[in-house]
Short mmCIF file of C-alpha atoms in Angstrom, two decimals:
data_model
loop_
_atom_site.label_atom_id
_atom_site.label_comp_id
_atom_site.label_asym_id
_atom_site.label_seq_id
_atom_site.Cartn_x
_atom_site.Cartn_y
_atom_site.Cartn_z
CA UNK A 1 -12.56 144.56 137.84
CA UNK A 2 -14.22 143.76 134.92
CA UNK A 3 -17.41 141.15 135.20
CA UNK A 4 -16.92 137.61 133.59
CA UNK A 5 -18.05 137.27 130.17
CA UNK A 6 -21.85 136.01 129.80
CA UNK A 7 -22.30 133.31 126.91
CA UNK A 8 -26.20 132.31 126.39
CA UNK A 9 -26.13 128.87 124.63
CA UNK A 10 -29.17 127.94 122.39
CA UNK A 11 -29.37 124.28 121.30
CA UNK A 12 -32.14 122.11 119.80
CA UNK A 13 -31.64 119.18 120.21
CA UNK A 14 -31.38 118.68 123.66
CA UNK A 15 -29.92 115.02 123.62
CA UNK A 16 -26.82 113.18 120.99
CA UNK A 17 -23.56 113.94 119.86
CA UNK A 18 -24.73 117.65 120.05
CA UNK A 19 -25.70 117.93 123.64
CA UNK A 20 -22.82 115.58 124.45
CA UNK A 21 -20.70 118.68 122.57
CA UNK A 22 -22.00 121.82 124.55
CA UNK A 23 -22.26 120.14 127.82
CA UNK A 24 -18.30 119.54 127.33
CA UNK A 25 -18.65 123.20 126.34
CA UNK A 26 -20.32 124.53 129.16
CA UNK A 27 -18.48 122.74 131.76
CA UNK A 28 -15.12 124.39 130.19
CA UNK A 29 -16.36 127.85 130.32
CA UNK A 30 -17.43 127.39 133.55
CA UNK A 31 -13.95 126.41 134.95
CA UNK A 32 -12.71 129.74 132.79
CA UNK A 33 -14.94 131.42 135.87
CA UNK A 34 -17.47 132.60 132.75
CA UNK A 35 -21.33 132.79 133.32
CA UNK A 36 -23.30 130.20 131.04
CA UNK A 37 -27.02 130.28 130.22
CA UNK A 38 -28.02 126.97 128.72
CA UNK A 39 -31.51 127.42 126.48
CA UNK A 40 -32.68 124.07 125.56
CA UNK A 41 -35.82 122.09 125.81
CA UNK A 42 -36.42 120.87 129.24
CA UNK A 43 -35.83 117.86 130.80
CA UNK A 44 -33.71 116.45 128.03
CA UNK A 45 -29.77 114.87 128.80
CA UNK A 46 -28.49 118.28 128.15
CA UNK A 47 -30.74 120.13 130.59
CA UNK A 48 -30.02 117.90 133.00
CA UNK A 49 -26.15 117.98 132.53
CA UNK A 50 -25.69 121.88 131.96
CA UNK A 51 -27.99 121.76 135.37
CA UNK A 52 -25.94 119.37 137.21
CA UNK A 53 -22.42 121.42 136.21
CA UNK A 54 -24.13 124.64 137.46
CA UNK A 55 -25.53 126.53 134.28
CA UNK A 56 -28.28 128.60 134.67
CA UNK A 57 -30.92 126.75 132.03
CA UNK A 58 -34.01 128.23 131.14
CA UNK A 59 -36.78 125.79 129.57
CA UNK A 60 -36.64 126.80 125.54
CA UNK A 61 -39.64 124.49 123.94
CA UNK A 62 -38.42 124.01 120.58
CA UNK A 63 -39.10 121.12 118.16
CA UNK A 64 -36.95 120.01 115.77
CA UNK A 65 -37.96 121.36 112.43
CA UNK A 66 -39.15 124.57 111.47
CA UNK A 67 -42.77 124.99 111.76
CA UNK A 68 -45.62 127.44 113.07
CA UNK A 69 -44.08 127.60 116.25
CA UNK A 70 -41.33 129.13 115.19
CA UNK A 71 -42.37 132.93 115.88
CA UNK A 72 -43.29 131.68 119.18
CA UNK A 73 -39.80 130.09 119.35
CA UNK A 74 -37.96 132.95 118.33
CA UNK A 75 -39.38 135.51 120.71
CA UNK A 76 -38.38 133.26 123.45
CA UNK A 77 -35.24 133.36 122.48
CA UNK A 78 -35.43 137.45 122.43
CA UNK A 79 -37.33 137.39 126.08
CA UNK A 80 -34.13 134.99 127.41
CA UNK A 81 -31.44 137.60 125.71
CA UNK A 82 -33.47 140.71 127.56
CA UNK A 83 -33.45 138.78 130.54
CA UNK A 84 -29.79 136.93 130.53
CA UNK A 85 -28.25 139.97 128.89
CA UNK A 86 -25.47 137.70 127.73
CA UNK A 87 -21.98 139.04 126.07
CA UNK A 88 -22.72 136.64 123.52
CA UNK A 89 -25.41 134.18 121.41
CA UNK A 90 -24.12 131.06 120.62
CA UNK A 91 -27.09 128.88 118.36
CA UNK A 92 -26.11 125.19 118.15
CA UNK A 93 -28.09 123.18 114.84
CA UNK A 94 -30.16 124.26 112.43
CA UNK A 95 -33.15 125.05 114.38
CA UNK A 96 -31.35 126.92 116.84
CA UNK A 97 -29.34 128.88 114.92
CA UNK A 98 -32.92 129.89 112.63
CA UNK A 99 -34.88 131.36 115.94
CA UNK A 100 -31.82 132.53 117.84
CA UNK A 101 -30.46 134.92 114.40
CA UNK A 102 -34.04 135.86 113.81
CA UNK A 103 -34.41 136.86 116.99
CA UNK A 104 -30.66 138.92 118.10
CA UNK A 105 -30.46 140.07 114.11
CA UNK A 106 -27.35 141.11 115.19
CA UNK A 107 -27.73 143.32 118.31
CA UNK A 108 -25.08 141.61 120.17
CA UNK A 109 -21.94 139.02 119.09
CA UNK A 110 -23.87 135.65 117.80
CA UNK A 111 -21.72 132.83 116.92
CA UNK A 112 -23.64 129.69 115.04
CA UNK A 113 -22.47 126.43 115.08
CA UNK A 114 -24.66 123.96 112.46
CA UNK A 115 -22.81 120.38 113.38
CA UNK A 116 -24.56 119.66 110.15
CA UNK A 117 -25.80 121.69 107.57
CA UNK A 118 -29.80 121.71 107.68
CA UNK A 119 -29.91 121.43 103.42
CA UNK A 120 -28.36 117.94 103.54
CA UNK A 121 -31.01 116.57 105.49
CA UNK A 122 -33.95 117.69 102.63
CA UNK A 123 -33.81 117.84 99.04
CA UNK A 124 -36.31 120.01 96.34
CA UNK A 125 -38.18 123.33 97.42
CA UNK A 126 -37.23 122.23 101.45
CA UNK A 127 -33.39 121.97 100.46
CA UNK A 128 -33.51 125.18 98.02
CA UNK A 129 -35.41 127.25 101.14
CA UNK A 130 -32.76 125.83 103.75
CA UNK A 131 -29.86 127.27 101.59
CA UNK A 132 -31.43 130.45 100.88
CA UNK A 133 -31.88 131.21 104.73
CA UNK A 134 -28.27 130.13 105.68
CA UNK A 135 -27.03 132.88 103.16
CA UNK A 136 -29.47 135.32 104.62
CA UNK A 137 -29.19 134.81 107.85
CA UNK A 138 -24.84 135.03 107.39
CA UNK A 139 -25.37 138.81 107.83
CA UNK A 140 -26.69 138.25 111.28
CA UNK A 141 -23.36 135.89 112.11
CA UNK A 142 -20.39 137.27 113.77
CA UNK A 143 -19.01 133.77 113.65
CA UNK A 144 -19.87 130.48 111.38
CA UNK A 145 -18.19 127.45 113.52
CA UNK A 146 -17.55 124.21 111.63
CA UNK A 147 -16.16 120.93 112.89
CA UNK A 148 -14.78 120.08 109.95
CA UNK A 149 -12.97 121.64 106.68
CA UNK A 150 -15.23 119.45 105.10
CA UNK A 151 -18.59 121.24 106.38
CA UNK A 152 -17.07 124.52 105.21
CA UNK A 153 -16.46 123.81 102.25
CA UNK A 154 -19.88 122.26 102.00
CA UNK A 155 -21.59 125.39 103.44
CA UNK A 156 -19.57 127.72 101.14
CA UNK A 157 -20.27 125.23 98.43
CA UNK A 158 -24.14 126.51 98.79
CA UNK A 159 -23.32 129.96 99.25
CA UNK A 160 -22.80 130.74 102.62
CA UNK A 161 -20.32 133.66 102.94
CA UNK A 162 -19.05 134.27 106.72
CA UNK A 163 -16.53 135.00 108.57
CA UNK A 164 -15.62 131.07 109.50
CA UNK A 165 -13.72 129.21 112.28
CA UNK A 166 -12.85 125.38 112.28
CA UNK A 167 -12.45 123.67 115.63
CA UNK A 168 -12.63 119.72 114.86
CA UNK A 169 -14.96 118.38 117.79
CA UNK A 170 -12.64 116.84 120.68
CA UNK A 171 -13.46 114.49 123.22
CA UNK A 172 -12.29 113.57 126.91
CA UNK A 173 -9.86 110.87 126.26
CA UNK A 174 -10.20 110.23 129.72
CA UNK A 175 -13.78 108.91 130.10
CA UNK A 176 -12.70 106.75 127.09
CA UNK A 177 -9.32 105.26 128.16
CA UNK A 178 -9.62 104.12 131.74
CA UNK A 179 -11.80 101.10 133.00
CA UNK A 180 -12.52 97.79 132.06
CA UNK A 181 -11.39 95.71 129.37
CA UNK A 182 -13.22 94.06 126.36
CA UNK A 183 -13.96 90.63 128.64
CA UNK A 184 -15.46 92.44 131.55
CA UNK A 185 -17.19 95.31 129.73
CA UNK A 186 -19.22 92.40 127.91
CA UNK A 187 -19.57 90.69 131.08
CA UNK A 188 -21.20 93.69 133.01
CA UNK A 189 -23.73 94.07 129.71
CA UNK A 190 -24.45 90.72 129.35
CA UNK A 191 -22.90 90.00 125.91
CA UNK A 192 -21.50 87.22 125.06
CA UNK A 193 -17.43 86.62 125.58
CA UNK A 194 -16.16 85.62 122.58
CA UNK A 195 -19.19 86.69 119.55
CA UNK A 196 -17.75 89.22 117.00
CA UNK A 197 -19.35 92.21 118.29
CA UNK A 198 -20.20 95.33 116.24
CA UNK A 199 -21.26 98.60 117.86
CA UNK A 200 -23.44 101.41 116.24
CA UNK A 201 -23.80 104.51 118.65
CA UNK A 202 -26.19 107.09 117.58
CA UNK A 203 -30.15 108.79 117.56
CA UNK A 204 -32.18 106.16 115.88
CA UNK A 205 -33.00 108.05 112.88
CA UNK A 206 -32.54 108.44 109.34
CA UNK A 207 -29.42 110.66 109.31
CA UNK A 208 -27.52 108.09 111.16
CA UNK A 209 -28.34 105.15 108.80
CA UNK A 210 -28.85 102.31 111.28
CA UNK A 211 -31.15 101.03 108.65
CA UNK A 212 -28.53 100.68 105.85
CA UNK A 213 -26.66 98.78 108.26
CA UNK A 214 -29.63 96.38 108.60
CA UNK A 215 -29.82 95.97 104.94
CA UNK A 216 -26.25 94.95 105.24
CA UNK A 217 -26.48 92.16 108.23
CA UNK A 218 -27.98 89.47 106.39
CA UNK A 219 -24.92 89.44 104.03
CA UNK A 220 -22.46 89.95 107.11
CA UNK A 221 -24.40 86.66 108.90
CA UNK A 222 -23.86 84.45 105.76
CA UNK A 223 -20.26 85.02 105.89
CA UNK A 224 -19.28 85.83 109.66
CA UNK A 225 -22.48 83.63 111.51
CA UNK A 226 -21.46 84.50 114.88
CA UNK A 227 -21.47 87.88 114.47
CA UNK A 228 -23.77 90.06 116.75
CA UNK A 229 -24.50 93.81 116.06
CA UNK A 230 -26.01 96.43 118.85
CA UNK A 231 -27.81 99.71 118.31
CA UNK A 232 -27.28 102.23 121.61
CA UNK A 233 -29.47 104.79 121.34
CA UNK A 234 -33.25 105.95 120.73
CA UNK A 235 -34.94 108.14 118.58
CA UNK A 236 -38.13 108.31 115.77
CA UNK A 237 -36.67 105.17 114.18
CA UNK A 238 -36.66 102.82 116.83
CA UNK A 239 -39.73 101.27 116.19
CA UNK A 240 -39.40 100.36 112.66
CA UNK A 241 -35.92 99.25 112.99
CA UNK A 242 -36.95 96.69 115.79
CA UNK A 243 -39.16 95.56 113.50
CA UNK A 244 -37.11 95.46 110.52
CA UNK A 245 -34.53 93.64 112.54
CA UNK A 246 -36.92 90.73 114.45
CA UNK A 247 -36.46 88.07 111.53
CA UNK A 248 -32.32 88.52 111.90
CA UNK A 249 -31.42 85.15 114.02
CA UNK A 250 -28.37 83.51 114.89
CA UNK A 251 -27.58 80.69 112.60
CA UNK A 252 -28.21 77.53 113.97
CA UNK A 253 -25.14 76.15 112.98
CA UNK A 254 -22.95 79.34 114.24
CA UNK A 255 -20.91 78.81 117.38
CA UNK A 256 -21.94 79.99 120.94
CA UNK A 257 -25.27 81.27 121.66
CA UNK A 258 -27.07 84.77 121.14
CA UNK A 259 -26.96 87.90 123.49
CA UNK A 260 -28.51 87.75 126.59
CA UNK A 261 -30.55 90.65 127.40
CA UNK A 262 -27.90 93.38 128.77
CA UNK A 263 -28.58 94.90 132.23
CA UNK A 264 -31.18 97.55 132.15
CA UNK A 265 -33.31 97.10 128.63
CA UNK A 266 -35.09 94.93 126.71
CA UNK A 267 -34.61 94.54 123.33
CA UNK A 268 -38.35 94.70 122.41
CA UNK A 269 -39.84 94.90 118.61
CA UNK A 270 -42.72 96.76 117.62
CA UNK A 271 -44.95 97.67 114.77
CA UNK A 272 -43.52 100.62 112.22
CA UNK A 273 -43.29 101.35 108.76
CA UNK A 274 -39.42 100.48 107.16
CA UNK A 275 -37.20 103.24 107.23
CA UNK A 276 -37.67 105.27 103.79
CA UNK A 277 -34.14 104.47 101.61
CA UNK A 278 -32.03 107.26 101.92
CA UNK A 279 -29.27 109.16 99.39
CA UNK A 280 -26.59 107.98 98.10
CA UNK A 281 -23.48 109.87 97.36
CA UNK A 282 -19.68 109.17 95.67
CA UNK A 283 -16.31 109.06 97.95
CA UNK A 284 -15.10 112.28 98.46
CA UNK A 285 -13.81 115.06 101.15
CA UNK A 286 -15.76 118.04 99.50
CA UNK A 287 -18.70 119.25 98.53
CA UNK A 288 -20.84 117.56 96.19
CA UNK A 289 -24.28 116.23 95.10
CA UNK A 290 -26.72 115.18 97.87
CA UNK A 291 -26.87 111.65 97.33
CA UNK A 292 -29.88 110.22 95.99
CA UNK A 293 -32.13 106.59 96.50
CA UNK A 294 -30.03 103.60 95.97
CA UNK A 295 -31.30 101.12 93.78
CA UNK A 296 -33.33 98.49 94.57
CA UNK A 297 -31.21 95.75 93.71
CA UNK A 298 -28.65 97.26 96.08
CA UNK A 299 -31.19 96.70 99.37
CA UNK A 300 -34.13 94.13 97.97
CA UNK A 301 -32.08 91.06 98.56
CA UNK A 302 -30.65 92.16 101.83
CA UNK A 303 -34.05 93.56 102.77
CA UNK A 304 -36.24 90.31 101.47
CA UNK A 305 -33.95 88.04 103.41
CA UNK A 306 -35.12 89.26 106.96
CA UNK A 307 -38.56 90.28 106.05
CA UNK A 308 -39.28 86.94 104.43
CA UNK A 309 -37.57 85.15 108.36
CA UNK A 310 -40.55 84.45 111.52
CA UNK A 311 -39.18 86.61 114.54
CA UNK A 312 -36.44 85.11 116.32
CA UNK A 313 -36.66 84.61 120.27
CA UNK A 314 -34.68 87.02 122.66
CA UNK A 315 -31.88 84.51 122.62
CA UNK A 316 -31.25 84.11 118.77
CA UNK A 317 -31.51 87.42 117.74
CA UNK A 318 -28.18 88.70 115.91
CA UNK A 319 -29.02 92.55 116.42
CA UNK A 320 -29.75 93.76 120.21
CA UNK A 321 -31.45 97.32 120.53
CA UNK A 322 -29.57 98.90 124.16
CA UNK A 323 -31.79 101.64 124.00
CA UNK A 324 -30.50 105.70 125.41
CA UNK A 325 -28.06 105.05 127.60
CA UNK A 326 -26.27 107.82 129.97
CA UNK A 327 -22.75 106.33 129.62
CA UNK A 328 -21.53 104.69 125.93
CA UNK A 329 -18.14 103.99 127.17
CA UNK A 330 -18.44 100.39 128.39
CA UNK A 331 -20.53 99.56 124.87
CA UNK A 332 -17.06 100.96 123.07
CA UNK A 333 -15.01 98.91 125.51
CA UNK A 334 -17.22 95.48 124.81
CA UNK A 335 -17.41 96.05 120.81
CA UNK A 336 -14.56 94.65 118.35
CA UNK A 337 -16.18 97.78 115.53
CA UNK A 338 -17.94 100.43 116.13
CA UNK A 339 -19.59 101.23 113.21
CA UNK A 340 -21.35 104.81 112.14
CA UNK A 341 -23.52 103.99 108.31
CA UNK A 342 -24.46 108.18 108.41
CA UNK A 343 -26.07 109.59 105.20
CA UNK A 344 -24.90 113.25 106.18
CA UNK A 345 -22.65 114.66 109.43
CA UNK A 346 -20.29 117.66 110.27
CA UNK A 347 -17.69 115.43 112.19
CA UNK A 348 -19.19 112.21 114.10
CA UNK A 349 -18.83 112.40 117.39
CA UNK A 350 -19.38 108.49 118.58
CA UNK A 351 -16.34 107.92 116.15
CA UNK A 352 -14.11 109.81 118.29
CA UNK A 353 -15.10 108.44 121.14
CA UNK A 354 -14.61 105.25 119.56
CA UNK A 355 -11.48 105.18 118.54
CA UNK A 356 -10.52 107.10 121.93
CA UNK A 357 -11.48 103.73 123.68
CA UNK A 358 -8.51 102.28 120.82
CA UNK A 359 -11.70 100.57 119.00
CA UNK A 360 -11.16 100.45 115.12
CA UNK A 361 -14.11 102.48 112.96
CA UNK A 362 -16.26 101.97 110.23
CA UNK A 363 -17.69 104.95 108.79
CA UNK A 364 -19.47 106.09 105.76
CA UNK A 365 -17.45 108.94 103.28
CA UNK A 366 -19.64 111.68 104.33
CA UNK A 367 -18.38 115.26 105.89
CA UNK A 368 -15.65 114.97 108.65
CA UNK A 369 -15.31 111.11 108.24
CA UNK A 370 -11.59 111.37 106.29
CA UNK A 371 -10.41 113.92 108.89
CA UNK A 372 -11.20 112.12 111.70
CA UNK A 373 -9.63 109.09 110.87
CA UNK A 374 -5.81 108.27 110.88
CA UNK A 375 -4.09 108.78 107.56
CA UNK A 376 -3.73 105.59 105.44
CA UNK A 377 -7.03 103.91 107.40
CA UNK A 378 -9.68 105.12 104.39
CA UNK A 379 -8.73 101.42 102.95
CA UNK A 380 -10.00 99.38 105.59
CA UNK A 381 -12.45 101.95 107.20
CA UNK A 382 -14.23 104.40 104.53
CA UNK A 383 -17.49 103.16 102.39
CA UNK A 384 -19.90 104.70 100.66
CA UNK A 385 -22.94 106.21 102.51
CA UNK A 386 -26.19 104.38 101.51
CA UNK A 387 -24.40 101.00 99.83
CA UNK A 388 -25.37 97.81 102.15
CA UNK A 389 -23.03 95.75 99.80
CA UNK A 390 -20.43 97.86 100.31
CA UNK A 391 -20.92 98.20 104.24
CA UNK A 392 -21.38 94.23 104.27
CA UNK A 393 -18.03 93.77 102.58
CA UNK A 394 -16.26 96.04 104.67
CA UNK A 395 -17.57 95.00 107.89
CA UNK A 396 -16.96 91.02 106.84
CA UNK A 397 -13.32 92.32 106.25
CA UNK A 398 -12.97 93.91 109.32
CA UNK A 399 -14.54 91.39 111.82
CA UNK A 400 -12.51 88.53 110.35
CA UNK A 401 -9.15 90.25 110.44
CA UNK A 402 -8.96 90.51 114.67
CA UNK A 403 -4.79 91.26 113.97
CA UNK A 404 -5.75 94.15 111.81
CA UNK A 405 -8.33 95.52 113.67
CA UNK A 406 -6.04 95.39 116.83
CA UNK A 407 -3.74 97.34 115.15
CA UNK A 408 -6.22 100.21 113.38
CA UNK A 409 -7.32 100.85 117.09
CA UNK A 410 -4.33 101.01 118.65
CA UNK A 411 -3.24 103.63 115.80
CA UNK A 412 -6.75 105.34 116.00
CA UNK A 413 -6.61 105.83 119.44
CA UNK A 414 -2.95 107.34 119.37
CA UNK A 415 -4.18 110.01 116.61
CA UNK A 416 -7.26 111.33 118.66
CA UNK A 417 -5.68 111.67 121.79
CA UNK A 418 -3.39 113.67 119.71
CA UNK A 419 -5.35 115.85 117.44
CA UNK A 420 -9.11 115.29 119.02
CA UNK A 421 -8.71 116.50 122.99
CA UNK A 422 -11.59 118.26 124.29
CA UNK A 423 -9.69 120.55 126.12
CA UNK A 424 -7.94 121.93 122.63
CA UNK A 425 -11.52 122.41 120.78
CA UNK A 426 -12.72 124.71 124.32
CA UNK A 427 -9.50 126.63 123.53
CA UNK A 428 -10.09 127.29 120.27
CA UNK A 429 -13.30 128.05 121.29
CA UNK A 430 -12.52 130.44 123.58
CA UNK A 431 -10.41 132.65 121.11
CA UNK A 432 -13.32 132.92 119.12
CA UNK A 433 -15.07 134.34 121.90
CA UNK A 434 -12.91 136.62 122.86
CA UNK A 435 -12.38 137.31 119.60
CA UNK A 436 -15.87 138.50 118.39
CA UNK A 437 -16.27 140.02 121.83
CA UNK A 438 -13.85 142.68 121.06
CA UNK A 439 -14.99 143.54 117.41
CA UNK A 440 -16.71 146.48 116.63
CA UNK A 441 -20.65 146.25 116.11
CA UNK A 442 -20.56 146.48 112.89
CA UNK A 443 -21.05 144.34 109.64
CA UNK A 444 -17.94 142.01 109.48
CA UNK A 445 -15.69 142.24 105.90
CA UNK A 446 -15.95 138.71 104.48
CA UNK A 447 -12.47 136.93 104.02
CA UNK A 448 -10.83 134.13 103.96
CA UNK A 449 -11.88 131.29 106.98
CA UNK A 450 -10.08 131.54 110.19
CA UNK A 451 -7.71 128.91 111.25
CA UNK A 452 -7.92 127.83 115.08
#
């Protein structure tokens, strides 16, 4: 009888959309009766999940970025394959997918999976180095898995020639669909019942934009006063977006009062430098420029408006920080938008999730954002990244329209319980698998990208 396949899985970061991706992963493969090594730094949300659904995990202490750790790193990763003696490599993000391929170089099937190409993220000599080690380190790929056409185009775009696979990220419609409604959700978090509530789900960080959307609030309060915004999640930004945010009050004059602290956090400010302004880049599926600084007039006003304000009290404060939070379903269920300002993704996973939950999107016309959402929706939902005035606009649209917005979630939610189930992105998965299993060790022919 011949033994279960053996997948070693080597992820940095441990925690967001990505860990929230390969513990979905593991949990699959372990159903399939497969044995599943989880490498990731310890103690983090995936650790803890891969642990909890009976993966073996082995500590892997990896930062972020590249660095003079990484030889360190990468013979880690070579001790775990001698010791694990997997069927197959799979490297998750850039930093990953550097020590794991420097480390196999080929010796056994490695599949690498960038949910983001590294060169967006840096521009100059950084950028130019990132792109030049993706095409490298292609020879040492049995498998390139995107989320989204838009990625591989991107990554071909710079070079990278691979054999490719596209499997759209999917999400359990189930964790998303049941429980309570809008009124009780807000009720359990402490929000108020009837504010227009925006949600942003994501790391606190400058990939995910959260401070673009600040820029933007001012300009959203003068036209829709009522309107309350929450940021679920942590990360290297938190403090300087707390701070950025402390002079943003509830109007006097707007109706009802301002959030209550929700069960379990504080909102908190703190001392931190603003979040550097980020690129900028035109509408558009495919590859193209990295964007570049928007102007000042595009964030001074916006910006001036909330610096120039005395902190607000708990009470007033239009924009509540929930902190990391191990469930994000019941702040979908309590938001009227869920909103995702990125500068650079593969495919957004909080979208998804979103829109799973039938909540209408807002997202920013960067890589994966078109194909996630329902045809005909770019109108109402799709900005430029890195354009507060633009974001304002759309989200004043949006939260004064509650007909329309009904209707874009009930239509959003339809379309990713059809194309976007979980269980149809571990399939896919799993044919790549077997798939590179069953190849010859040799140096794959390039072609054309695989369909799945």
């Amino acid at each position: 009888m011949r033994s279960p396949l053996t997948a070693l899985h080597v992820v940095q970061p441990g925690d967001g959309g990505v860990a929230r991706v390969v513990t979905d992963v593991i949990a699959a493969q372990l159903d399939l009766g497969m044995r599943v090594a989880v490498a990731c730094p310890p103690g983090t949300p995936l650790a803890l999940a891969a642990g909890a659904r009976g993966a073996e995990v082995h500590p892997w202490r990896a930062g972020r970025e590249p660095g003079p750790r990484l030889v360190a790193e990468s013979r880690r990763v070579a001790a775990l394959v001698d010791l694990v003696r997997p069927d197959l490599v799979h490297a998750h993000s850039a930093k990953a997918g550097l020590a794991a391929r420097i480390a196999v170089r080929g010796r056994i099937p490695t599949v690498y999976q960038p949910h983001a190409w590294s060169f967006e993220a840096v521009d100059g000599v950084t950028g130019a180095l990132a792109r030049r080690w993706e095409r490298w380190a292609a020879r040492w790929t049995d498998r390139v898995i995107c989320v989204s056409e838009a990625e591989r185009r991107r990554g071909e775009h710079a070079g990278v020639r691979a054999p490719w696979s596209v499997i759209h990220n999917g999400v359990d419609a189930r964790r998303f669909t049941a429980g309570p409604g809008r009124a009780a959700a807000r009720a359990a978090l402490g929000l108020p019942p009837t504010a227009p509530l925006v949600v942003c789900v994501g790391r606190l960080c400058r990939q995910k934009g959260q401070d673009v959307l600040l820029d933007a609030w001012p300009a959203v309060l003068a036209r829709v006063p009522d309107a309350r915004l929450v940021l679920v999640g942590d990360g290297p930004e938190a403090e300087a977006l707390r701070t950025a945010a402390a002079g943003l009050c509830v109007p006097a004059a707007a109706p009802g009062v301002g959030l209550a602290p929700a069960a379990g956090f504080a909102p908190g400010t703190g001392p931190g430098p603003r979040a550097a302004a980020g690129p900028r880049t035109e509408p558009g599926p495919g590859p193209g420029p990295r964007p570049g600084p928007r102007t000042a007039a595009a964030a001074g006003t916006a910006t001036a408006s909330r610096t120039a304000a005395a902190p607000c009290g708990a009470a007033d404060r239009a924009v509540t920080f929930a902190g990391a939070v191990t469930d994000t379903a019941p702040w979908y269920r309590a938001a009227d938008l869920v909103v995702q300002p990125s500068r650079w993704e593969g495919m957004a996973l909080a979208p998804l999730e979103a829109m799973a939950g039938g909540r209408p999107v807002l997202l920013t016309d960067v890589d994966g954002a078109r194909e996630s959402l329902p045809p005909g929706q770019e109108t109402h939902c799709l900005v430029r990244p890195d354009d507060p005035a633009a974001l304002a606009d759309a989200l004043t649209a949006l939260l004064r329209r509650p007909v329309l917005r009904e209707a874009l979630g009930r239509r959003a939610q339809q379309h990713v319980l059809r194309r976007f189930d979980v269980r149809r992105a571990n399939a896919a998965l799993a044919d790549v698998y077997r798939e590179v299993t069953a190849a010859p060790r040799h140096r794959h022919e390039l072609g054309e990208p695989i369909s799945q």
